[in-house]
Short mmCIF file of C-alpha atoms and ligand atoms in Angstrom, two decimals:
data_model
loop_
_atom_site.label_atom_id
_atom_site.label_comp_id
_atom_site.label_asym_id
_atom_site.label_seq_id
_atom_site.Cartn_x
_atom_site.Cartn_y
_atom_site.Cartn_z
CA MET A 260 86.86 122.24 87.55
CA SER A 261 84.49 124.54 89.40
CA GLU A 262 81.49 122.80 87.85
CA LYS A 263 82.16 119.98 90.32
CA ILE A 264 81.18 122.30 93.13
CA GLN A 265 77.69 123.54 93.96
CA LYS A 266 76.95 126.65 96.00
CA VAL A 267 73.29 127.36 96.64
CA ALA A 268 72.91 130.94 97.81
CA ASP A 269 69.22 130.71 98.69
CA GLN A 270 69.19 127.28 100.35
CA VAL A 271 66.28 127.02 102.82
CA ILE A 272 66.35 124.01 105.13
CA VAL A 273 63.16 122.77 106.73
CA ARG A 274 64.32 121.02 109.87
CA ASN A 275 62.29 118.12 111.19
CA GLU A 276 63.23 118.08 114.86
CA THR A 277 61.33 114.84 115.53
CA PHE A 278 63.43 113.03 112.94
CA ILE A 279 66.63 114.67 114.15
CA SER A 280 66.04 113.60 117.75
CA LYS A 281 65.18 110.11 116.59
CA ALA A 282 68.54 110.01 114.81
CA GLU A 283 70.31 111.34 117.90
CA ARG A 284 68.85 108.55 120.02
CA LEU A 285 70.38 106.06 117.60
CA MET A 286 73.93 107.29 118.21
CA PRO A 287 76.13 104.16 118.19
CA GLU A 288 78.52 103.00 120.89
CA PHE A 289 82.23 103.22 120.12
CA LEU A 290 84.80 100.46 120.33
CA LYS A 291 88.36 101.42 121.14
CA GLU A 292 91.62 99.58 120.90
CA THR A 293 95.22 100.57 121.57
CA VAL A 294 97.53 99.85 118.67
CA ARG A 295 101.30 100.30 118.67
CA PRO A 296 103.55 100.69 115.63
CA GLN A 297 105.25 97.58 114.30
CA SER A 298 108.33 98.82 112.49
CA LEU A 299 110.66 101.65 111.79
CA ILE A 300 110.80 101.86 108.03
CA LYS A 301 112.30 103.77 105.16
CA ILE A 302 110.55 104.81 101.97
CA GLU A 303 112.34 104.11 98.74
CA GLU A 304 111.74 104.99 95.13
CA ASN A 305 110.48 101.89 93.37
CA PRO A 306 108.90 102.17 89.93
CA ALA A 307 107.29 98.75 90.35
CA LYS A 308 105.19 99.99 93.28
CA ILE A 309 102.06 102.13 93.19
CA HIS A 310 102.90 105.85 92.90
CA GLY A 311 106.55 104.81 92.57
CA TRP A 312 107.24 104.34 96.30
CA GLY A 313 107.97 101.22 98.30
CA THR A 314 108.69 100.61 101.98
CA GLU A 315 111.52 98.74 103.64
CA VAL A 316 111.58 97.64 107.27
CA ILE A 317 114.67 98.84 109.13
CA GLU A 318 113.91 97.30 112.52
CA SER A 319 111.22 96.73 115.11
CA ALA A 320 109.44 99.84 116.37
CA ASP A 321 110.32 98.66 119.91
CA HIS A 322 113.84 99.97 119.26
CA LEU A 323 112.64 103.56 118.75
CA SER A 324 113.50 104.64 122.30
CA ASN A 325 117.15 103.64 121.71
CA TYR A 326 117.60 106.68 119.49
CA ASP A 327 117.63 110.39 120.02
CA TYR A 328 117.08 113.11 117.47
CA GLY A 329 118.22 116.71 117.00
CA LYS A 330 117.39 119.38 114.44
CA GLY A 331 116.67 117.75 111.05
CA GLY A 332 116.29 114.24 112.51
CA GLN A 333 113.36 112.12 111.42
CA PHE A 334 111.87 108.63 111.45
CA ILE A 335 108.91 106.83 109.90
CA LEU A 336 106.74 104.31 111.73
CA ASP A 337 104.60 101.64 110.14
CA PHE A 338 101.60 100.52 112.22
CA GLY A 339 101.18 97.45 110.01
CA THR A 340 97.65 98.19 108.84
CA HIS A 341 95.18 101.00 108.29
CA LEU A 342 93.96 102.71 111.48
CA VAL A 343 91.43 105.39 112.38
CA GLY A 344 92.04 106.98 115.73
CA TYR A 345 93.90 109.25 118.10
CA LEU A 346 97.69 109.39 118.41
CA SER A 347 99.82 109.95 121.47
CA MET A 348 103.52 109.59 122.28
CA LYS A 349 105.99 110.36 125.02
CA VAL A 350 108.89 112.74 124.31
CA SER A 351 111.89 113.08 126.61
CA PRO A 352 114.87 115.41 126.46
CA VAL A 353 118.36 113.97 126.16
CA GLY A 354 121.39 116.09 127.21
CA SER A 355 121.18 119.46 128.91
CA PRO A 356 117.89 120.76 130.31
CA PRO A 357 115.74 121.84 127.35
CA ASP A 358 116.43 125.56 126.93
CA ALA A 359 114.04 126.03 124.00
CA PRO A 360 110.75 124.47 122.93
CA LEU A 361 110.74 121.38 120.76
CA HIS A 362 109.39 122.08 117.28
CA LEU A 363 107.96 118.98 115.62
CA LYS A 364 106.27 118.06 112.40
CA LEU A 365 104.03 115.01 112.12
CA THR A 366 102.79 113.60 108.83
CA PHE A 367 100.18 110.85 108.66
CA GLY A 368 99.76 108.71 105.59
CA GLU A 369 97.45 105.97 104.43
CA MET A 370 99.95 105.26 101.66
CA PRO A 371 103.75 105.31 101.31
CA VAL A 372 103.50 108.20 98.84
CA GLU A 373 102.21 110.45 101.64
CA MET A 374 105.48 109.82 103.50
CA ALA A 375 107.56 110.53 100.41
CA GLU A 376 106.14 113.46 98.46
CA PRO A 377 105.86 116.84 100.21
CA PHE A 378 102.28 118.03 100.66
CA SER A 379 103.45 121.52 99.71
CA GLU A 380 103.56 120.25 96.11
CA TYR A 381 99.81 119.56 96.13
CA ASN A 382 97.83 121.95 93.99
CA GLY A 383 94.54 120.21 93.26
CA TRP A 384 91.08 121.78 93.32
CA ILE A 385 89.86 120.45 96.67
CA SER A 386 91.25 121.81 99.89
CA SER A 387 94.80 120.93 100.86
CA SER A 388 93.61 121.00 104.48
CA TRP A 389 92.64 117.33 104.10
CA LEU A 390 96.33 116.41 103.90
CA GLN A 391 97.16 115.08 107.34
CA GLU A 392 100.11 117.00 108.76
CA GLU A 393 100.74 119.03 111.88
CA THR A 394 103.52 121.16 113.23
CA LEU A 395 103.60 121.75 116.94
CA HIS A 396 105.66 123.22 119.72
CA VAL A 397 106.24 121.32 122.94
CA ASP A 398 107.20 123.67 125.77
CA VAL A 399 107.50 121.24 128.65
CA LEU A 400 109.73 118.17 128.44
CA PRO A 401 109.48 115.34 129.22
CA GLY A 402 105.86 115.29 128.17
CA VAL A 403 103.13 113.34 126.48
CA ILE A 404 101.85 114.61 123.15
CA GLU A 405 98.19 113.77 122.65
CA LEU A 406 96.81 114.98 119.37
CA PRO A 407 93.19 116.12 119.55
CA ARG A 408 92.39 115.31 115.93
CA ARG A 409 91.32 111.90 114.64
CA TYR A 410 93.60 110.56 111.88
CA SER A 411 93.28 107.90 109.21
CA PHE A 412 96.65 106.32 108.56
CA ARG A 413 99.06 103.44 108.55
CA TYR A 414 102.30 105.43 108.43
CA LEU A 415 103.55 108.24 110.64
CA LYS A 416 106.53 110.46 109.86
CA VAL A 417 108.04 112.42 112.74
CA GLU A 418 110.43 115.25 111.86
CA VAL A 419 112.30 117.25 114.46
CA LEU A 420 112.30 120.79 113.11
CA ASP A 421 114.36 122.06 116.03
CA THR A 422 115.45 121.41 119.60
CA SER A 423 118.47 123.53 120.57
CA LYS A 424 122.22 123.13 120.53
CA LYS A 425 122.01 121.82 124.09
CA TYR A 426 119.51 118.98 123.95
CA ARG A 427 118.05 116.28 121.72
CA VAL A 428 114.82 114.25 122.08
CA ALA A 429 113.86 110.59 122.35
CA PHE A 430 110.43 109.11 121.63
CA ASP A 431 108.59 106.31 123.36
CA ASN A 432 105.08 104.87 123.88
CA VAL A 433 103.81 105.85 120.47
CA GLU A 434 100.26 104.57 120.25
CA CYS A 435 96.98 105.02 118.50
CA ILE A 436 93.60 104.54 120.17
CA THR A 437 91.43 103.36 117.30
CA VAL A 438 87.73 104.18 117.15
CA THR A 439 84.90 102.56 115.27
CA SER A 440 81.25 101.78 115.83
CA GLY A 441 81.54 98.56 113.82
CA ASP A 442 81.92 95.48 116.01
CA ALA A 443 83.95 93.00 113.97
CA SER A 444 83.17 90.18 116.39
CA LEU A 445 79.61 90.22 115.02
CA VAL A 446 80.74 89.47 111.49
CA LYS A 447 80.60 85.80 110.49
CA GLU A 448 83.76 84.48 108.94
CA LEU A 449 83.42 83.68 105.27
CA ALA A 450 83.95 80.02 104.48
CA HIS A 451 85.22 80.08 100.92
CA GLU A 452 87.73 77.97 99.07
CA ASP A 453 88.91 80.83 96.88
CA ALA A 454 91.72 82.49 98.83
CA MET A 455 91.60 85.69 96.83
CA LEU A 456 87.86 86.16 97.35
CA LYS A 457 88.38 85.52 101.06
CA GLU A 458 91.03 88.21 101.16
CA ILE A 459 88.87 90.63 99.18
CA ASP A 460 86.03 89.96 101.63
CA LYS A 461 88.32 90.65 104.61
CA VAL A 462 89.62 93.92 103.23
CA SER A 463 86.06 95.01 102.36
CA ILE A 464 84.98 94.47 105.95
CA LYS A 465 87.96 96.37 107.31
CA THR A 466 87.15 99.23 104.92
CA LEU A 467 83.56 99.32 106.10
CA GLN A 468 84.55 99.08 109.75
CA ASP A 469 87.03 101.98 109.53
CA CYS A 470 84.27 104.11 107.94
CA MET A 471 81.73 103.22 110.65
CA GLN A 472 81.87 106.13 113.03
CA GLU A 473 79.00 108.32 114.30
CA VAL A 474 77.57 107.81 110.84
CA PHE A 475 78.64 105.77 107.85
CA GLU A 476 81.43 108.14 106.80
CA ASP A 477 82.57 108.13 103.18
CA GLY A 478 86.25 108.24 104.08
CA PRO A 479 87.89 108.76 107.48
CA LYS A 480 90.67 110.79 105.84
CA ARG A 481 88.38 112.67 103.41
CA ASP A 482 85.52 113.79 103.32
CA ARG A 483 84.65 112.43 106.80
CA ARG A 484 80.92 112.91 106.18
CA LEU A 485 77.73 111.20 105.19
CA TRP A 486 77.06 110.99 101.44
CA VAL A 487 73.90 109.30 100.14
CA GLY A 488 75.60 107.33 97.37
CA ASP A 489 78.19 105.93 99.74
CA LEU A 490 75.61 105.23 102.44
CA ARG A 491 73.57 103.12 100.06
CA LEU A 492 76.50 100.81 99.36
CA GLN A 493 77.73 100.74 102.95
CA ALA A 494 74.25 99.79 104.11
CA LEU A 495 74.12 96.90 101.64
CA ALA A 496 77.51 95.63 102.81
CA ASN A 497 76.42 96.12 106.41
CA TYR A 498 73.31 93.94 106.06
CA GLU A 499 75.59 91.03 105.07
CA THR A 500 78.18 91.67 107.79
CA PHE A 501 77.93 93.94 110.86
CA GLN A 502 74.15 94.26 110.75
CA ALA A 503 74.38 97.63 112.45
CA ASN A 504 70.93 98.35 111.10
CA ASP A 505 70.24 101.09 113.61
CA LEU A 506 73.19 102.98 112.19
CA VAL A 507 71.57 102.84 108.75
CA LYS A 508 68.31 103.97 110.30
CA ARG A 509 70.11 106.83 112.05
CA CYS A 510 71.62 107.99 108.75
CA LEU A 511 68.26 107.85 106.96
CA TYR A 512 66.67 109.95 109.70
CA LEU A 513 69.56 112.43 109.57
CA PHE A 514 68.95 112.99 105.86
CA ALA A 515 65.22 113.20 106.50
CA GLY A 516 65.86 115.76 109.25
CA VAL A 517 67.17 118.47 106.92
CA PRO A 518 65.50 118.51 103.49
CA ASP A 519 65.25 121.88 101.74
CA ASP A 520 62.05 123.83 101.18
CA LYS A 521 61.42 121.98 97.92
CA GLY A 522 61.66 118.68 99.75
CA ARG A 523 65.05 117.76 98.30
CA VAL A 524 67.38 115.47 100.24
CA ALA A 525 70.91 116.88 100.28
CA ALA A 526 73.71 114.88 98.67
CA ASN A 527 75.68 114.93 101.92
CA LEU A 528 75.51 116.02 105.54
CA PHE A 529 77.84 117.41 108.17
CA ILE A 530 76.99 116.26 111.66
CA ALA A 531 79.07 118.56 113.82
CA PRO A 532 78.74 120.97 115.55
CA SER A 533 75.12 120.15 114.72
CA LEU A 534 73.38 118.59 111.78
CA ILE A 535 73.92 120.62 108.59
CA ALA A 536 72.83 119.77 105.06
CA ASP A 537 75.50 120.62 102.51
CA ASP A 538 74.29 122.93 99.76
CA THR A 539 74.85 120.22 97.18
CA TYR A 540 71.97 118.40 95.49
CA LEU A 541 72.54 115.60 93.02
CA PHE A 542 69.83 114.00 90.89
CA ASP A 543 71.07 110.43 91.39
CA TYR A 544 71.96 110.77 95.07
CA SER A 545 68.51 112.15 95.98
CA LEU A 546 66.94 109.13 94.31
CA LEU A 547 69.34 106.80 96.08
CA PHE A 548 67.88 108.05 99.36
CA THR A 549 64.61 106.44 98.28
CA THR A 550 66.40 103.29 97.18
CA SER A 551 68.30 103.13 100.48
CA LEU A 552 65.01 103.26 102.38
CA PHE A 553 63.73 100.39 100.24
CA ASP A 554 66.89 98.31 100.91
CA TYR A 555 66.60 99.07 104.63
CA VAL A 556 62.99 97.92 104.79
CA GLU A 557 63.85 94.76 102.85
CA ALA A 558 66.64 94.00 105.32
CA THR A 559 64.72 94.84 108.50
CA ASN A 560 60.94 94.81 107.85
CA ASP A 561 60.86 98.06 109.80
CA TYR A 562 57.51 99.31 108.46
CA GLU A 563 57.29 102.07 111.02
CA THR A 564 60.36 103.75 109.54
CA LEU A 565 59.01 103.13 106.06
CA ALA A 566 55.76 104.88 106.91
CA GLU A 567 57.56 107.83 108.50
CA LEU A 568 60.09 108.37 105.75
CA TRP A 569 57.82 107.49 102.84
CA PRO A 570 56.61 111.06 102.10
CA LEU A 571 60.20 112.27 101.68
CA ALA A 572 61.23 109.18 99.71
CA TYR A 573 58.25 109.68 97.41
CA ARG A 574 59.05 113.39 97.05
CA GLN A 575 62.51 112.57 95.62
CA VAL A 576 60.86 110.63 92.83
CA GLU A 577 58.32 113.38 92.21
CA ILE A 578 61.10 115.96 91.90
CA ALA A 579 63.05 113.69 89.54
CA LEU A 580 59.97 113.22 87.36
CA GLU A 581 59.66 117.00 87.14
CA ARG A 582 62.97 116.99 85.31
CA LEU A 583 61.63 114.98 82.38
CA ASP A 584 61.35 116.83 79.06
CA GLU A 585 58.37 116.53 76.72
CA ARG A 586 59.77 113.23 75.42
CA GLY A 587 60.02 111.74 78.90
CA ILE A 588 63.83 111.94 79.09
CA VAL A 589 65.69 113.65 81.96
CA LYS A 590 67.05 117.02 80.93
CA ASP A 591 70.79 117.04 80.47
CA ASP A 592 72.97 119.70 82.02
CA GLU A 593 76.53 120.97 81.80
CA THR A 594 76.81 121.49 85.56
CA TRP A 595 77.36 118.95 88.35
CA TRP A 596 73.68 117.98 88.54
CA SER A 597 74.11 114.21 88.82
CA PHE A 598 77.14 112.35 90.10
CA ILE A 599 77.26 108.82 88.56
CA ASP A 600 81.08 108.59 88.47
CA TRP A 601 84.24 110.67 88.47
CA ASN A 602 84.80 110.68 84.74
CA GLU A 603 85.26 114.08 83.12
CA LYS A 604 83.97 112.83 79.80
CA LEU A 605 80.90 111.03 81.10
CA ASN A 606 77.50 112.32 80.01
CA LYS A 607 75.09 111.78 82.89
CA GLN A 608 71.75 111.76 81.08
CA ALA A 609 71.22 108.05 80.31
CA PRO A 610 72.57 106.73 83.62
CA SER A 611 70.42 109.27 85.47
CA GLN A 612 67.38 108.19 83.48
CA ALA A 613 68.18 104.60 84.43
CA ILE A 614 68.51 105.47 88.11
CA LEU A 615 65.09 107.10 87.95
CA ILE A 616 63.62 103.88 86.53
CA TYR A 617 65.52 101.75 89.05
CA THR A 618 64.15 103.89 91.87
CA LEU A 619 60.61 103.97 90.48
CA ARG A 620 60.51 100.17 90.58
CA ARG A 621 61.45 100.17 94.26
CA THR A 622 59.15 103.06 95.08
CA ILE A 623 56.24 101.12 93.61
CA LYS A 624 57.06 98.21 95.91
CA MET A 625 57.10 100.53 98.90
CA ALA A 626 53.79 102.07 97.79
CA ALA A 627 52.33 98.56 97.63
CA LEU A 628 53.55 97.74 101.13
CA LEU A 629 51.95 100.92 102.42
CA LYS A 630 48.82 100.46 100.30
CA SER A 631 49.47 103.99 99.09
CA ASP A 632 47.15 105.56 96.56
CA LYS A 633 50.29 106.70 94.72
CA GLN A 634 50.97 103.21 93.41
CA ALA A 635 48.86 103.41 90.25
CA TYR A 636 50.32 106.80 89.35
CA LEU A 637 53.87 105.51 89.85
CA GLU A 638 53.19 102.47 87.67
CA LYS A 639 51.93 104.69 84.89
CA GLN A 640 55.01 106.89 85.17
CA LEU A 641 57.30 103.89 85.13
CA GLN A 642 55.81 102.60 81.91
CA ALA A 643 55.99 106.02 80.28
CA VAL A 644 59.64 106.51 81.25
CA ILE A 645 60.60 103.05 80.03
CA ASP A 646 58.83 103.64 76.71
CA ALA A 647 60.60 106.98 76.29
CA THR A 648 63.95 105.42 77.13
CA LYS A 649 63.54 102.68 74.54
CA GLU A 650 62.43 105.14 71.93
CA HIS A 651 64.99 107.89 72.46
CA LEU A 652 68.02 106.40 74.21
CA TRP A 653 68.29 102.91 72.75
CA ASP A 654 70.34 102.67 69.54
CA GLU A 655 69.52 99.41 67.80
CA ASP A 656 72.43 99.67 65.33
CA LEU A 657 74.98 100.19 68.07
CA GLY A 658 73.31 97.73 70.43
CA PHE A 659 73.84 100.27 73.23
CA PHE A 660 72.02 103.01 75.10
CA VAL A 661 73.20 106.50 74.19
CA SER A 662 73.37 109.61 76.33
CA GLY A 663 73.24 113.37 75.72
CA SER A 664 73.08 115.34 72.50
CA ASP A 665 76.30 113.70 71.28
CA ARG A 666 74.70 110.27 71.75
CA GLN A 667 77.59 109.12 73.91
CA VAL A 668 78.05 105.39 74.55
CA SER A 669 79.46 104.88 78.04
CA TRP A 670 79.92 101.94 80.38
CA ALA A 671 77.91 103.70 83.08
CA SER A 672 74.85 104.10 80.81
CA GLN A 673 74.73 100.39 79.91
CA ILE A 674 75.33 99.24 83.48
CA TRP A 675 72.63 101.42 84.99
CA MET A 676 70.15 100.56 82.21
CA VAL A 677 70.70 96.88 82.99
CA HIS A 678 70.04 97.55 86.68
CA ALA A 679 66.91 99.46 85.65
CA GLU A 680 65.74 96.38 83.70
CA VAL A 681 64.68 98.50 80.75
CA SER A 682 65.25 95.50 78.47
CA ALA A 683 64.21 91.88 78.97
CA PRO A 684 66.64 89.56 80.85
CA GLU A 685 68.16 87.97 77.73
CA ALA A 686 68.64 91.36 76.09
CA ASN A 687 70.30 92.64 79.27
CA ARG A 688 72.73 89.77 79.18
CA LYS A 689 73.53 90.63 75.58
CA ILE A 690 74.16 94.26 76.49
CA MET A 691 76.61 93.28 79.24
CA ASN A 692 78.52 90.90 77.00
CA HIS A 693 78.54 93.44 74.20
CA LEU A 694 79.87 95.99 76.68
CA LEU A 695 82.74 93.76 77.81
CA ALA A 696 83.56 92.91 74.19
CA LYS A 697 83.40 96.43 72.75
CA LYS A 698 84.83 98.29 75.74
CA PRO A 699 83.52 101.78 74.90
CA GLU A 700 86.02 104.55 75.55
CA VAL A 701 84.10 106.32 78.33
CA GLY A 702 84.88 103.89 81.12
CA LEU A 703 84.61 103.59 84.88
CA THR A 704 86.89 105.35 87.34
CA THR A 705 85.66 104.48 90.82
CA PRO A 706 84.98 101.36 92.89
CA TYR A 707 81.51 102.91 93.24
CA MET A 708 80.77 102.28 89.55
CA TYR A 709 82.71 99.00 89.51
CA HIS A 710 80.28 97.80 92.16
CA TYR A 711 77.37 98.41 89.81
CA LEU A 712 79.28 96.73 86.96
CA VAL A 713 79.92 93.55 88.95
CA GLU A 714 76.37 93.44 90.29
CA ALA A 715 74.95 93.96 86.79
CA LEU A 716 76.98 90.97 85.58
CA ILE A 717 75.62 88.87 88.42
CA LEU A 718 72.06 89.99 87.70
CA VAL A 719 72.29 88.94 84.04
CA GLY A 720 73.65 85.53 85.03
CA GLU A 721 77.32 86.12 84.18
CA LYS A 722 78.69 85.12 87.59
CA GLU A 723 82.08 83.99 86.29
CA GLN A 724 82.67 87.27 84.51
CA ALA A 725 81.55 89.10 87.65
CA ILE A 726 84.17 87.28 89.71
CA GLU A 727 86.78 87.92 87.07
CA GLN A 728 86.04 91.67 87.10
CA MET A 729 86.07 91.73 90.88
CA LYS A 730 89.44 90.03 91.07
CA ALA A 731 90.90 92.19 88.34
CA TYR A 732 89.85 95.31 90.21
CA TRP A 733 89.71 94.79 93.99
CA GLY A 734 92.19 91.89 93.83
CA GLU A 735 94.61 94.10 91.95
CA MET A 736 94.21 96.82 94.58
CA ILE A 737 95.27 94.29 97.23
CA LYS A 738 98.30 93.38 95.13
CA ASP A 739 99.09 97.10 95.02
CA GLY A 740 99.15 97.16 98.82
CA ALA A 741 95.58 97.96 99.92
CA ASP A 742 94.84 97.24 103.61
CA THR A 743 91.52 98.98 103.02
CA PHE A 744 89.98 99.66 99.62
CA TRP A 745 90.55 102.97 97.89
CA GLU A 746 88.29 105.75 96.71
CA LEU A 747 89.75 105.80 93.23
CA TYR A 748 91.48 103.10 91.28
CA ASP A 749 92.16 102.79 87.61
CA PRO A 750 94.32 99.71 86.95
CA ALA A 751 95.39 101.29 83.66
CA ASN A 752 96.42 104.58 85.25
CA LYS A 753 97.32 104.07 88.87
CA SER A 754 98.04 107.76 89.42
CA PHE A 755 94.45 108.69 88.64
CA SER A 756 92.81 111.35 90.75
CA PRO A 757 89.82 113.50 89.79
CA TYR A 758 91.05 116.11 92.27
CA GLY A 759 94.39 116.98 90.72
CA SER A 760 96.68 114.77 92.83
CA TYR A 761 96.74 111.25 94.21
CA LEU A 762 98.00 112.72 97.51
CA ILE A 763 94.46 113.89 98.33
CA ASN A 764 92.70 110.65 97.32
CA SER A 765 91.17 108.67 100.14
CA TYR A 766 92.61 105.19 100.62
CA CYS A 767 89.90 103.84 102.89
CA HIS A 768 86.66 104.67 101.19
CA ALA A 769 83.13 103.56 101.94
CA TRP A 770 81.92 103.04 98.43
CA SER A 771 84.63 100.49 97.73
CA CYS A 772 83.56 98.13 100.52
CA THR A 773 80.93 96.22 98.55
CA PRO A 774 82.72 93.04 97.46
CA THR A 775 81.74 91.53 100.82
CA TYR A 776 78.10 92.23 99.93
CA LEU A 777 78.49 90.84 96.42
CA ILE A 778 80.34 87.70 97.58
CA ARG A 779 78.01 86.93 100.48
CA LYS A 780 74.66 88.00 99.03
CA TYR A 781 75.14 86.22 95.71
CA ALA A 782 77.26 83.34 97.04
CA LEU A 783 80.04 84.04 94.54
C1 LIG B 263 83.62 112.49 96.61
C2 LIG B 263 83.66 111.41 97.64
C3 LIG B 263 82.31 110.91 98.10
C4 LIG B 263 81.32 110.89 96.96
C5 LIG B 263 81.26 112.21 96.28
C6 LIG B 263 80.24 112.32 95.17
O1 LIG B 263 83.68 113.71 97.24
O2 LIG B 263 84.43 110.39 97.13
O3 LIG B 263 82.45 109.66 98.66
O4 LIG B 263 80.07 110.43 97.33
O5 LIG B 263 82.52 112.43 95.73
#
């Protein structure tokens, strides 16, 4: 699995302090709310439920203070919906004066499975430190426990590891102060007669809101950072809902603040303790920086930002063009050079080629707005890349685009080629219908790619099929208990995780928030 990790030993970052301070000045305000748990629950094995675990309400969480707990005691609270914030609670001794510290274990879960299966069983390839659990000692009782870390959760399990033979403990005032920079009061309610689409819209907005922090985070549980591919989709959803356009601007400037010495935009950024570009560079994500700038300018007409970020946006395209072989096709690679989707079997060549074309089209429009002398050159490149794609990647007999030396037919290749408008509109429609009929084996694994599937269907005029796909995917997630949409979801294999365990998956994930964009933008 190590090919899914990049380590660049000689990474040289060229910091642009002007851009970084511009981004800093766009730091959003935070909204806070105090939320208390609703119920005391138990988790039960239930094969009909996702991951095999269901919840059952025992009683109102208001009754918690009626109970006291000694060594081995535990309870689980359900806050009723997904939250991102800071937890506190009051703990009081019951019985003799506490003659030993209290030893507690707290486990936070976005899903019931996190309350049921021990994290010690996790042995995936990304760090177990993302699993949200703490053990702590409380020396002074009664006292208030205030956890310094921000958590992403709906459920909280409290286990008393030990008190002493002389005292027990009771809990009270459990609360979470939620934090977000997304002001839901600014979002217009969707008037729609389809109840399921309304619900999908609502959950999308909640997903986006919970990911709106100092930046558009990808997931508040994991990875809690700014990824280009996620940002692009969050920004699109944001234009139709929160319109926190300065937050998009801030994120664009953050990326522009730390390119490397070749001019590459990093695939993701850390923002604390100070801005750091991860040493990960992905072909598609770098191009999506350029596309995100285009989307931003379309949404805001902010030509000043366009002019400032244009050189870097253009540079991403230039670097991508350097990867073309003598035929005009992007060079394939065995390593993690382009993301596209979490599918082990997926060959990235054709979808990457399509993303280059998709980005070229938008870069040309930006060049035109800026009256840049690069426009003619870009137009020539676009034509050459399209010609090469038709000649080398289109298979007339199969009626599909192929990818890599094995000429793989994947869903992702067709979808991205349709977005790239390599073929004429009628031909694109045929490709999408052919795709849905033939269902090639190398399918989609993330809401990220499902977004591009649904949008491709809309773009070719297959609105009904788009709605059907959306309902079968995001609607199904809601039926499986989603309060916020998940990072990974395969309706045919609900245990799917590219990381080695569903325990580490994120269940509130930026790139799955786009149905609100699709529903509102295209009036589905
Ligand atoms: C995972 C996350 C993130 C995504 C990257 C490529 O780590 O889900 O959101 O952008 O993959």
